[in-house]
PDB file of C-alpha atoms in Angstrom:
ATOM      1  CA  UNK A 127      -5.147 -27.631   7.800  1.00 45.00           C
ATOM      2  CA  UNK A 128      -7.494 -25.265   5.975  1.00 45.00           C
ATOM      3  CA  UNK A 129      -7.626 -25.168   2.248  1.00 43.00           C
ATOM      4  CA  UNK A 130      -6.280 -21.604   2.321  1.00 48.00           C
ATOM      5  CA  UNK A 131      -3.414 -22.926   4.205  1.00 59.00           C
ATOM      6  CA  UNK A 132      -2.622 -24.883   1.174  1.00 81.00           C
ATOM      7  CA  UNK A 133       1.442 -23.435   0.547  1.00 86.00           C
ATOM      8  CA  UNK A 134       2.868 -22.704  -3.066  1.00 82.00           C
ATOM      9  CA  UNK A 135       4.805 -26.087  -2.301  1.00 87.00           C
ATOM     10  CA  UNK A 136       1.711 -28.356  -1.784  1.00 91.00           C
ATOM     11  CA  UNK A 137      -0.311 -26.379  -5.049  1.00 89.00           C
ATOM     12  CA  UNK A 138       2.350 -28.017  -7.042  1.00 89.00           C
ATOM     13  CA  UNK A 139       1.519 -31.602  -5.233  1.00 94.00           C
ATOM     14  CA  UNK A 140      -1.815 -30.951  -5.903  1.00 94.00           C
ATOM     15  CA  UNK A 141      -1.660 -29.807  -9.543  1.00 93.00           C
ATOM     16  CA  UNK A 142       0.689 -32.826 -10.215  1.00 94.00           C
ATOM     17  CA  UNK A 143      -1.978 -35.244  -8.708  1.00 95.00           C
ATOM     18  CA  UNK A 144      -4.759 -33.166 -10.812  1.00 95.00           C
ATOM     19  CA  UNK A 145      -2.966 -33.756 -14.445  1.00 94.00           C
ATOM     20  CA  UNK A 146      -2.047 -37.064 -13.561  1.00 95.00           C
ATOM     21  CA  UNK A 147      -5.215 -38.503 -12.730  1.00 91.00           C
ATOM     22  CA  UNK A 148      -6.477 -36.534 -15.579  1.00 91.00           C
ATOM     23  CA  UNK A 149      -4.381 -38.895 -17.377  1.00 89.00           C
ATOM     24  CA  UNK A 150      -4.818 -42.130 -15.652  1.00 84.00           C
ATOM     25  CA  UNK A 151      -7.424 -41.741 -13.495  1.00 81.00           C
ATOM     26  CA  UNK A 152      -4.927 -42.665 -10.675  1.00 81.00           C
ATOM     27  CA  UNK A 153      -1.576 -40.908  -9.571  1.00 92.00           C
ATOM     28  CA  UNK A 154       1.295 -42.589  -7.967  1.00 92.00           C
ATOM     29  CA  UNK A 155       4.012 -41.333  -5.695  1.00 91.00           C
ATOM     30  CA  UNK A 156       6.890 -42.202  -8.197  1.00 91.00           C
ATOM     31  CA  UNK A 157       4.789 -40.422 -11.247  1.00 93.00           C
ATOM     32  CA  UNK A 158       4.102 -37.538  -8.539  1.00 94.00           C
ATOM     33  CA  UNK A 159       8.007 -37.274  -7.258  1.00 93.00           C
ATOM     34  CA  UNK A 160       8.948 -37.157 -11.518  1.00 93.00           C
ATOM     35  CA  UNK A 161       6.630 -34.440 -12.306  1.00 92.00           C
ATOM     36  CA  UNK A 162       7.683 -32.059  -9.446  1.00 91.00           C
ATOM     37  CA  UNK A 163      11.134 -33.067  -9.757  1.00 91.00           C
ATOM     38  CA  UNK A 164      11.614 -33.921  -5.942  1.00 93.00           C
ATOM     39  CA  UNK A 165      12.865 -37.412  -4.250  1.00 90.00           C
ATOM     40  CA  UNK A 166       9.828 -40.130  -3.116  1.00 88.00           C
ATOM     41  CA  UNK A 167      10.572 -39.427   0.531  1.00 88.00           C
ATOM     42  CA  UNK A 168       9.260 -35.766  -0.362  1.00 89.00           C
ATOM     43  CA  UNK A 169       6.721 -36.664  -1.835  1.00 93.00           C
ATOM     44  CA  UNK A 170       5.601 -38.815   1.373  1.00 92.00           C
ATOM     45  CA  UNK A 171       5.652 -36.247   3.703  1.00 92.00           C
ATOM     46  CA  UNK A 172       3.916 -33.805   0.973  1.00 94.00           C
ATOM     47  CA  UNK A 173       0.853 -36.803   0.846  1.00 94.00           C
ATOM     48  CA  UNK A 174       0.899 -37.454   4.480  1.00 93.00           C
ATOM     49  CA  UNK A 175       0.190 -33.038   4.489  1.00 94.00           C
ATOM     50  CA  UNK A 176      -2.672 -32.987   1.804  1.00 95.00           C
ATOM     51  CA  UNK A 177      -4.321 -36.081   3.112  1.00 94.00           C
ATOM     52  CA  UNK A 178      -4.575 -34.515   6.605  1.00 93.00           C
ATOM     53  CA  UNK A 179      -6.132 -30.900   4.900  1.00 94.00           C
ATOM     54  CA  UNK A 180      -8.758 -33.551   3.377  1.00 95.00           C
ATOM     55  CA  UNK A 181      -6.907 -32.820  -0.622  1.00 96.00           C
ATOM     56  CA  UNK A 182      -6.211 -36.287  -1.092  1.00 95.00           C
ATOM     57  CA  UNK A 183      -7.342 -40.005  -0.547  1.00 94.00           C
ATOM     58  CA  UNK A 184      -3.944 -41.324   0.327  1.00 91.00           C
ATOM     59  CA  UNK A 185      -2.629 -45.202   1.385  1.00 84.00           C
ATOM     60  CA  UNK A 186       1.130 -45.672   2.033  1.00 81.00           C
ATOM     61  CA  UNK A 187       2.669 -47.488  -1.246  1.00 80.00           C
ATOM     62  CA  UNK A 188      -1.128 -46.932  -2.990  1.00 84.00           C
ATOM     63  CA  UNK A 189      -2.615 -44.954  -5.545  1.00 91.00           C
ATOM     64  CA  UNK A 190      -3.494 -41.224  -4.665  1.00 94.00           C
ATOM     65  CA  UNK A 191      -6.763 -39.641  -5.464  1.00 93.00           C
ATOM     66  CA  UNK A 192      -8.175 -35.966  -5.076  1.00 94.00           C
ATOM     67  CA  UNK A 193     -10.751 -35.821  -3.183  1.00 95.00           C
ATOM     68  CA  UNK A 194     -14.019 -32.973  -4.440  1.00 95.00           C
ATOM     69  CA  UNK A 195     -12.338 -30.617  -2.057  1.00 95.00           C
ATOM     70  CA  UNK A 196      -9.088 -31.583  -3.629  1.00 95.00           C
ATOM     71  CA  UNK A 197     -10.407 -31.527  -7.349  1.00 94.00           C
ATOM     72  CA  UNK A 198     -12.137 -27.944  -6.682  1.00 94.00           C
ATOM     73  CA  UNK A 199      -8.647 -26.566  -5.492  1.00 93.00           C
ATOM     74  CA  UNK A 200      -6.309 -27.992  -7.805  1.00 93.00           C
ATOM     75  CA  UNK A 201      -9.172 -26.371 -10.753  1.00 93.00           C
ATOM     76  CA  UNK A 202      -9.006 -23.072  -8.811  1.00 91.00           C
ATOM     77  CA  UNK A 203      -5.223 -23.443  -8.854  1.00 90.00           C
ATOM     78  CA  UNK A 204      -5.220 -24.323 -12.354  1.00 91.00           C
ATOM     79  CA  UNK A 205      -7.129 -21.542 -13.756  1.00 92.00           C
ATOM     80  CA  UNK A 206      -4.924 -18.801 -11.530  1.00 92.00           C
ATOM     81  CA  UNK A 207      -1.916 -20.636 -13.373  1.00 91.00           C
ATOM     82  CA  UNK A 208      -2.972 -20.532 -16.902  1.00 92.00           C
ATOM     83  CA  UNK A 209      -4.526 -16.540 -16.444  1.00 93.00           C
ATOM     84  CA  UNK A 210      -1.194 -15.457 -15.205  1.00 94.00           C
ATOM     85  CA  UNK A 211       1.576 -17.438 -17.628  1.00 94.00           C
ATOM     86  CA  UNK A 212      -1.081 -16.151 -20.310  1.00 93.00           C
ATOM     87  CA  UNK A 213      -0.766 -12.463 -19.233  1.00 93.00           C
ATOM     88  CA  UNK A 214       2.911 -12.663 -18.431  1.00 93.00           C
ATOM     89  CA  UNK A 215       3.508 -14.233 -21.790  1.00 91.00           C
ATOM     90  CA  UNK A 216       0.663 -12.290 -23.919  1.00 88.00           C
ATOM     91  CA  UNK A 217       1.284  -8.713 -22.577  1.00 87.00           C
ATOM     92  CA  UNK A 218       4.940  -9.213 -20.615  1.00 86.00           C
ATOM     93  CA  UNK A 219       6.388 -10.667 -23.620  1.00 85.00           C
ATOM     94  CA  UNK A 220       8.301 -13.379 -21.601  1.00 89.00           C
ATOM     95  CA  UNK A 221       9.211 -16.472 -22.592  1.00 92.00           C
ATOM     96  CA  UNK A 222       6.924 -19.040 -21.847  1.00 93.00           C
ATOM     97  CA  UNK A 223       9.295 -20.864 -19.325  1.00 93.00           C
ATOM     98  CA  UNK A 224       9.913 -17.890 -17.797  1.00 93.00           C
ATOM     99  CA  UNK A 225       5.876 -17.490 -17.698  1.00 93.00           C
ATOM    100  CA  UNK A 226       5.879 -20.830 -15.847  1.00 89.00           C
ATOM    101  CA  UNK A 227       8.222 -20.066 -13.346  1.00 89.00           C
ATOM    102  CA  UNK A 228       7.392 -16.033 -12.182  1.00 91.00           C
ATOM    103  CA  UNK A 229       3.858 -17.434 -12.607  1.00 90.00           C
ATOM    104  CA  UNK A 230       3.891 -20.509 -10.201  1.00 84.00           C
ATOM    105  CA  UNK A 231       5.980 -17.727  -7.634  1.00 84.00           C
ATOM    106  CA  UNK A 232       2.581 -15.266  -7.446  1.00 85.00           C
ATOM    107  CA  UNK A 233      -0.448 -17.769  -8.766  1.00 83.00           C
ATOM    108  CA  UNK A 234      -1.765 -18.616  -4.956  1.00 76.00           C
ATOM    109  CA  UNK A 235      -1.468 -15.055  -3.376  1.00 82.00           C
ATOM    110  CA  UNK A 236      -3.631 -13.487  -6.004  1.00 87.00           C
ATOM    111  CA  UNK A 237      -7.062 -12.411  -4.796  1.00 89.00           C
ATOM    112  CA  UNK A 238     -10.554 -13.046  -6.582  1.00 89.00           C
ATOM    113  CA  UNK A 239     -11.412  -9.790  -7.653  1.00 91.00           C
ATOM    114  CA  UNK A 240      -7.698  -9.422  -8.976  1.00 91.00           C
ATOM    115  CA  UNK A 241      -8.051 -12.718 -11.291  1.00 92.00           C
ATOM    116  CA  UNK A 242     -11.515 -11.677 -12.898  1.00 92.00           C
ATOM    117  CA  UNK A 243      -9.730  -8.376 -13.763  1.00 92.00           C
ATOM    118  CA  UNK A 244      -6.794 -10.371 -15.343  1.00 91.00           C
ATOM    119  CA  UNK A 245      -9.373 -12.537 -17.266  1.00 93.00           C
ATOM    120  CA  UNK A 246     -10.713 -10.196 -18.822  1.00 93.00           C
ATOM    121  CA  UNK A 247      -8.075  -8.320 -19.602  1.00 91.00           C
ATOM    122  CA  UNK A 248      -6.460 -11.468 -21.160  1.00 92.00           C
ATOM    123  CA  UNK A 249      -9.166 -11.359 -23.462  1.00 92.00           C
ATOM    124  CA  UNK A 250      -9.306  -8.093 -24.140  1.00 91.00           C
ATOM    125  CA  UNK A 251      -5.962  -8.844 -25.466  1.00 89.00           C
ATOM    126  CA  UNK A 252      -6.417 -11.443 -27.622  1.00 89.00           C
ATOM    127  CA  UNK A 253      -9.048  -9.505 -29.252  1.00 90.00           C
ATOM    128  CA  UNK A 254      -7.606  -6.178 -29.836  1.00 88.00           C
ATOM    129  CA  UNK A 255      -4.446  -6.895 -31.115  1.00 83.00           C
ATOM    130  CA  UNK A 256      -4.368  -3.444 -32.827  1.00 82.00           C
ATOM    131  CA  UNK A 257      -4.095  -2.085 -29.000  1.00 80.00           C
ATOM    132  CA  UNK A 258      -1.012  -4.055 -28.143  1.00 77.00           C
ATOM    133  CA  UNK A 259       2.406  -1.776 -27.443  1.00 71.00           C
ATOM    134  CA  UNK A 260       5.605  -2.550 -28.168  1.00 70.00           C
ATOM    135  CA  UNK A 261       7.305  -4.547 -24.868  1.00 70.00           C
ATOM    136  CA  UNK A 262      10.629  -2.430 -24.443  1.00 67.00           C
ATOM    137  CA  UNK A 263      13.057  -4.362 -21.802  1.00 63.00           C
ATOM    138  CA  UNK A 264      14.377  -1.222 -20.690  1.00 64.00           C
ATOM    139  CA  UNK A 265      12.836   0.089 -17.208  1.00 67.00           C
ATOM    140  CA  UNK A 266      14.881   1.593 -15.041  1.00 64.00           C
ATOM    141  CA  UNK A 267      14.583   5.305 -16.120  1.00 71.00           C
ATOM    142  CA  UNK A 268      10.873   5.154 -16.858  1.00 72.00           C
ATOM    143  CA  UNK A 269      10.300   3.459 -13.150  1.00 74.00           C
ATOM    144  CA  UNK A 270      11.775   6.751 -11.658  1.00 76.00           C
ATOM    145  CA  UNK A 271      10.322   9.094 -14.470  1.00 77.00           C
ATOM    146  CA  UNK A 272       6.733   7.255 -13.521  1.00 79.00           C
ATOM    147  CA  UNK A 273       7.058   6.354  -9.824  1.00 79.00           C
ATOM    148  CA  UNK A 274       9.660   8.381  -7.939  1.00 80.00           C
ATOM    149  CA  UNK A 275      11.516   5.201  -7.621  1.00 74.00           C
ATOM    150  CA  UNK A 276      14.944   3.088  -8.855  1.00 68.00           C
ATOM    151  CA  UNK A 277      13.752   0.583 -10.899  1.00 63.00           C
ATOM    152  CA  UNK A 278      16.160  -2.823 -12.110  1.00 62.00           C
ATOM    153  CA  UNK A 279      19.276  -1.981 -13.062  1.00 58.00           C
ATOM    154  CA  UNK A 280      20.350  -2.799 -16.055  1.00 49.00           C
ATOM    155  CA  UNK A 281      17.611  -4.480 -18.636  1.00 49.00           C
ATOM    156  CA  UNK A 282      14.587  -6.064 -17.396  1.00 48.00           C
ATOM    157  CA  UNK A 283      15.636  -9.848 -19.368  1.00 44.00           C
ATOM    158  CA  UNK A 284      18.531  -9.263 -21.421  1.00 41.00           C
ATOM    159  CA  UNK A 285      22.022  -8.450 -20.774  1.00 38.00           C
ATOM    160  CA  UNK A 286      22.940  -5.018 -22.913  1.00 39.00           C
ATOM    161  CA  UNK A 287      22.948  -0.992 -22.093  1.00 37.00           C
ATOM    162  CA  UNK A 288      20.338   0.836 -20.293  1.00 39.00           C
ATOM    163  CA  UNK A 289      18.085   2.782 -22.356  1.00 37.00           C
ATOM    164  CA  UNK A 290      18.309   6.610 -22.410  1.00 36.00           C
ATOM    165  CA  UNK A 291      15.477   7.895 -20.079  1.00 33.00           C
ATOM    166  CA  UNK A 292      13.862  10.082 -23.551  1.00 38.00           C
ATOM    167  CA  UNK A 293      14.003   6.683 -25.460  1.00 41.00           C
ATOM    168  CA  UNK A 294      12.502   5.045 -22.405  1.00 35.00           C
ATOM    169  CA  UNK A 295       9.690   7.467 -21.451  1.00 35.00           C
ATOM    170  CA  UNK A 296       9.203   8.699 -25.246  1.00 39.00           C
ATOM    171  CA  UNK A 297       8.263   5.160 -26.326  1.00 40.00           C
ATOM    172  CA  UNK A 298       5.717   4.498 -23.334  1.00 41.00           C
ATOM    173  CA  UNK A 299       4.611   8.032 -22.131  1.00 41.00           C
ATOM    174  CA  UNK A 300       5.631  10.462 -24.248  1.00 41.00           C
ATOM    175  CA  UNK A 301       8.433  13.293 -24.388  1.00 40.00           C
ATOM    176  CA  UNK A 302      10.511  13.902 -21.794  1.00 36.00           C
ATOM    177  CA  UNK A 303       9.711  17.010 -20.305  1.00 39.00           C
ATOM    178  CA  UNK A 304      12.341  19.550 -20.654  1.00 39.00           C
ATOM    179  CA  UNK A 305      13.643  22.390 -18.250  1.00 37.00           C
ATOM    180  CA  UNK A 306      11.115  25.555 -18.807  1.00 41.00           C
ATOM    181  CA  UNK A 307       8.265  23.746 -18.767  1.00 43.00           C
ATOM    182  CA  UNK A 308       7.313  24.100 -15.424  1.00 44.00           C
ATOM    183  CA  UNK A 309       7.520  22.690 -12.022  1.00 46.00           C
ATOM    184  CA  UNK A 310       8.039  18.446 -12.279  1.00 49.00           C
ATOM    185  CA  UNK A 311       4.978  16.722 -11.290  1.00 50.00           C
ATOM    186  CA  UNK A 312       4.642  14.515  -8.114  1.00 49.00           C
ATOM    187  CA  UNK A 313       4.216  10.586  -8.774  1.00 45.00           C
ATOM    188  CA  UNK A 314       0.734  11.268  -7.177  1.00 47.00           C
ATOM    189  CA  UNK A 315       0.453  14.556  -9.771  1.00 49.00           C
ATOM    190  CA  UNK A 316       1.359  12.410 -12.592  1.00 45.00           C
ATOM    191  CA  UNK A 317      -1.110   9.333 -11.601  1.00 43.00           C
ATOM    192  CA  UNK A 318      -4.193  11.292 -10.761  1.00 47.00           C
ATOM    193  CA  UNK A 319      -3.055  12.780 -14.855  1.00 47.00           C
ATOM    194  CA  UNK A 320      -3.181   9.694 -16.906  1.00 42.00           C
ATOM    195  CA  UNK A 321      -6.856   8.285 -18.113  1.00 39.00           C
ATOM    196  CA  UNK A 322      -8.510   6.135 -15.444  1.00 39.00           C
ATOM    197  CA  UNK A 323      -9.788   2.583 -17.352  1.00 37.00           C
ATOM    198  CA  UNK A 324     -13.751   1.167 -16.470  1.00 35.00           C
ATOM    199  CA  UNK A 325     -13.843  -1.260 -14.378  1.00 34.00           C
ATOM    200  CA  UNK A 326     -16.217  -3.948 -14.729  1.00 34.00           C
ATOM    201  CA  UNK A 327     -18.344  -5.567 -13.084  1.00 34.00           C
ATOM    202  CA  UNK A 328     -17.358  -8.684 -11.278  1.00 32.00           C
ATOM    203  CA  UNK A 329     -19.365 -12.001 -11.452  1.00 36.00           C
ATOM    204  CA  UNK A 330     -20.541 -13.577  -8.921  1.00 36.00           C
ATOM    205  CA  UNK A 331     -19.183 -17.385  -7.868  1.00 38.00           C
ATOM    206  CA  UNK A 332     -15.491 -16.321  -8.227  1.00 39.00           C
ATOM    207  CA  UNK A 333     -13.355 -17.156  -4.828  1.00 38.00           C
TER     208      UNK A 333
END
Protein backbone atom coordinates (compact mmCIF):
# COMPACT_ATOMS: atom_id res chain seq x y z
CA UNK A 1 0.00 0.00 0.00
CA UNK A 2 1.12 3.46 -1.11
CA UNK A 3 0.95 6.38 1.20
CA UNK A 4 -1.66 7.98 -1.07
CA UNK A 5 -3.66 4.93 -0.61
CA UNK A 6 -3.83 5.86 2.96
CA UNK A 7 -8.17 5.96 3.36
CA UNK A 8 -10.01 8.70 5.54
CA UNK A 9 -10.43 5.58 7.97
CA UNK A 10 -6.67 4.80 8.47
CA UNK A 11 -5.80 9.03 8.66
CA UNK A 12 -7.75 8.80 11.80
CA UNK A 13 -5.47 5.60 12.99
CA UNK A 14 -2.71 7.48 12.11
CA UNK A 15 -3.54 10.86 13.69
CA UNK A 16 -4.57 8.92 16.89
CA UNK A 17 -1.08 7.17 16.97
CA UNK A 18 0.53 10.80 16.13
CA UNK A 19 -1.14 12.68 19.36
CA UNK A 20 -0.64 9.82 21.40
CA UNK A 21 2.88 9.31 21.09
CA UNK A 22 3.09 12.99 21.20
CA UNK A 23 1.95 12.36 24.59
CA UNK A 24 3.72 9.31 25.69
CA UNK A 25 6.11 8.68 23.35
CA UNK A 26 4.37 5.25 22.82
CA UNK A 27 0.68 4.43 21.70
CA UNK A 28 -1.20 1.38 22.59
CA UNK A 29 -4.03 -0.43 20.91
CA UNK A 30 -6.51 0.11 23.89
CA UNK A 31 -5.48 4.08 24.05
CA UNK A 32 -5.78 3.90 20.05
CA UNK A 33 -9.38 1.91 20.03
CA UNK A 34 -10.58 4.93 22.94
CA UNK A 35 -9.55 7.79 20.91
CA UNK A 36 -11.25 6.69 17.62
CA UNK A 37 -14.06 5.31 19.42
CA UNK A 38 -13.91 1.77 17.68
CA UNK A 39 -13.60 -1.90 19.41
CA UNK A 40 -9.67 -3.43 19.86
CA UNK A 41 -10.38 -6.01 17.18
CA UNK A 42 -10.65 -2.82 14.79
CA UNK A 43 -8.07 -1.47 15.75
CA UNK A 44 -5.99 -4.81 14.93
CA UNK A 45 -6.87 -5.11 11.59
CA UNK A 46 -6.41 -1.10 11.16
CA UNK A 47 -2.44 -1.82 12.62
CA UNK A 48 -1.98 -4.97 10.74
CA UNK A 49 -3.04 -2.21 7.39
CA UNK A 50 -0.61 0.71 8.36
CA UNK A 51 2.19 -1.58 9.31
CA UNK A 52 2.06 -3.25 5.86
CA UNK A 53 1.97 0.60 3.97
CA UNK A 54 5.31 1.01 6.20
CA UNK A 55 3.06 3.91 8.73
CA UNK A 56 3.73 2.06 11.70
CA UNK A 57 6.24 -0.17 13.73
CA UNK A 58 3.69 -2.61 14.98
CA UNK A 59 4.05 -6.05 17.41
CA UNK A 60 0.82 -7.94 18.29
CA UNK A 61 -0.12 -6.96 22.11
CA UNK A 62 3.04 -4.18 21.87
CA UNK A 63 3.47 -0.66 21.73
CA UNK A 64 2.90 1.10 18.26
CA UNK A 65 5.24 3.60 16.81
CA UNK A 66 5.14 5.85 13.56
CA UNK A 67 7.58 5.27 11.57
CA UNK A 68 9.40 8.85 9.51
CA UNK A 69 7.10 7.90 6.70
CA UNK A 70 4.38 7.56 9.24
CA UNK A 71 5.32 10.81 11.27
CA UNK A 72 5.57 12.90 7.83
CA UNK A 73 1.91 11.75 6.96
CA UNK A 74 0.15 11.98 10.07
CA UNK A 75 1.96 16.01 10.09
CA UNK A 76 0.66 16.40 6.51
CA UNK A 77 -2.68 15.08 7.76
CA UNK A 78 -2.57 17.23 10.66
CA UNK A 79 -1.99 20.47 9.09
CA UNK A 80 -4.93 19.71 6.24
CA UNK A 81 -7.11 19.15 9.52
CA UNK A 82 -6.42 22.20 11.46
CA UNK A 83 -6.50 24.63 7.90
CA UNK A 84 -9.90 23.32 7.17
CA UNK A 85 -11.84 23.18 10.87
CA UNK A 86 -10.08 26.76 11.00
CA UNK A 87 -11.72 27.98 7.74
CA UNK A 88 -14.97 26.15 8.30
CA UNK A 89 -15.14 27.61 11.75
CA UNK A 90 -13.42 31.21 11.01
CA UNK A 91 -15.29 32.07 7.73
CA UNK A 92 -18.32 29.20 7.75
CA UNK A 93 -19.29 30.20 11.11
CA UNK A 94 -19.87 26.53 12.24
CA UNK A 95 -19.57 25.22 15.33
CA UNK A 96 -16.43 23.85 16.11
CA UNK A 97 -17.73 20.18 16.39
CA UNK A 98 -19.35 20.55 13.42
CA UNK A 99 -15.78 21.92 12.04
CA UNK A 100 -14.37 18.58 13.24
CA UNK A 101 -16.65 16.42 11.67
CA UNK A 102 -17.37 18.12 7.81
CA UNK A 103 -13.60 18.69 8.19
CA UNK A 104 -12.28 15.08 8.85
CA UNK A 105 -15.11 14.11 5.72
CA UNK A 106 -12.92 16.41 2.97
CA UNK A 107 -9.26 16.87 4.85
CA UNK A 108 -7.46 13.88 2.65
CA UNK A 109 -9.00 14.66 -0.85
CA UNK A 110 -7.80 18.20 -0.83
CA UNK A 111 -4.98 18.94 -3.26
CA UNK A 112 -1.64 20.97 -2.53
CA UNK A 113 -2.18 23.92 -4.39
CA UNK A 114 -5.83 24.03 -2.86
CA UNK A 115 -4.39 23.98 0.92
CA UNK A 116 -1.71 26.84 0.33
CA UNK A 117 -4.69 28.87 -1.02
CA UNK A 118 -6.73 28.04 2.18
CA UNK A 119 -3.65 29.02 4.33
CA UNK A 120 -3.42 31.95 3.31
CA UNK A 121 -6.63 32.84 3.14
CA UNK A 122 -7.00 31.72 6.82
CA UNK A 123 -4.71 34.34 7.55
CA UNK A 124 -5.89 36.78 5.61
CA UNK A 125 -8.77 36.36 7.85
CA UNK A 126 -7.49 36.62 11.00
CA UNK A 127 -5.93 39.77 10.00
CA UNK A 128 -8.58 41.71 8.35
CA UNK A 129 -11.30 41.32 10.50
CA UNK A 130 -12.82 44.59 9.15
CA UNK A 131 -13.34 42.39 5.77
CA UNK A 132 -15.35 39.68 7.41
CA UNK A 133 -19.33 39.44 6.19
CA UNK A 134 -22.02 38.59 8.03
CA UNK A 135 -22.59 34.42 7.76
CA UNK A 136 -26.44 34.33 6.81
CA UNK A 137 -27.74 30.48 7.10
CA UNK A 138 -30.10 31.06 4.46
CA UNK A 139 -28.95 29.63 0.87
CA UNK A 140 -31.27 28.25 -1.09
CA UNK A 141 -32.50 31.30 -3.13
CA UNK A 142 -29.08 32.89 -3.49
CA UNK A 143 -27.65 29.26 -4.82
CA UNK A 144 -30.18 29.59 -7.78
CA UNK A 145 -29.94 33.52 -8.01
CA UNK A 146 -25.86 32.81 -8.21
CA UNK A 147 -25.56 29.39 -9.88
CA UNK A 148 -28.61 28.35 -11.89
CA UNK A 149 -29.07 25.71 -9.34
CA UNK A 150 -31.49 24.40 -6.15
CA UNK A 151 -29.56 24.86 -3.34
CA UNK A 152 -30.54 23.09 0.51
CA UNK A 153 -33.79 23.36 1.31
CA UNK A 154 -34.67 24.84 4.11
CA UNK A 155 -31.67 26.65 6.29
CA UNK A 156 -28.20 25.69 5.86
CA UNK A 157 -27.83 24.69 10.12
CA UNK A 158 -30.86 25.72 11.77
CA UNK A 159 -34.34 24.65 11.65
CA UNK A 160 -36.65 27.99 10.81
CA UNK A 161 -38.16 29.69 7.39
CA UNK A 162 -36.35 30.16 4.24
CA UNK A 163 -35.17 33.53 3.61
CA UNK A 164 -36.86 35.72 0.95
CA UNK A 165 -34.60 35.54 -2.20
CA UNK A 166 -34.19 39.92 -1.93
CA UNK A 167 -33.13 39.36 1.78
CA UNK A 168 -30.91 36.55 0.60
CA UNK A 169 -29.20 38.06 -2.48
CA UNK A 170 -29.49 41.80 -1.03
CA UNK A 171 -27.32 40.86 1.98
CA UNK A 172 -24.52 38.96 -0.14
CA UNK A 173 -24.79 40.43 -3.73
CA UNK A 174 -26.81 43.13 -3.85
CA UNK A 175 -30.50 44.04 -5.08
CA UNK A 176 -32.47 41.80 -6.67
CA UNK A 177 -32.83 42.71 -10.06
CA UNK A 178 -36.26 43.66 -10.99
CA UNK A 179 -38.39 43.09 -14.26
CA UNK A 180 -37.33 46.10 -16.81
CA UNK A 181 -34.01 45.87 -16.27
CA UNK A 182 -33.04 43.83 -18.93
CA UNK A 183 -32.46 40.37 -20.07
CA UNK A 184 -31.31 37.95 -16.72
CA UNK A 185 -27.76 37.12 -16.90
CA UNK A 186 -26.38 33.53 -17.46
CA UNK A 187 -24.52 31.89 -14.32
CA UNK A 188 -21.47 32.11 -16.73
CA UNK A 189 -22.66 36.07 -17.48
CA UNK A 190 -22.85 36.69 -13.88
CA UNK A 191 -19.32 34.90 -12.95
CA UNK A 192 -17.19 36.32 -15.68
CA UNK A 193 -19.09 39.95 -13.81
CA UNK A 194 -17.92 39.75 -10.29
CA UNK A 195 -14.07 40.95 -9.44
CA UNK A 196 -11.54 38.18 -10.04
CA UNK A 197 -9.12 37.95 -6.58
CA UNK A 198 -4.87 37.65 -7.14
CA UNK A 199 -3.70 34.69 -6.78
CA UNK A 200 -0.50 34.11 -5.23
CA UNK A 201 2.19 32.56 -5.67
CA UNK A 202 2.61 29.09 -4.35
CA UNK A 203 5.73 27.91 -2.37
CA UNK A 204 7.59 25.42 -3.18
CA UNK A 205 7.89 22.02 -0.78
CA UNK A 206 4.05 21.80 -0.37
CA UNK A 207 2.64 18.10 -1.43
Amino acid sequence: MQTEQITESLGRYLLAIYHLAAENRVARSKDIAEVVGVSRPSVTGALQKLEKAGMINYEPYGYVSLTDAGDGLARKLLLKHRATQDFLQLALGLPHERAQEVSAQIEQSLPADVLCRLVQFNNFYRNNPGKRFDWDPGCRHLCEHLYGMHGPSGRCADEGDDVSLQEAVSHNTGPVPTAGEGPEQTPRQRASSRPKSPVSRLPNGID
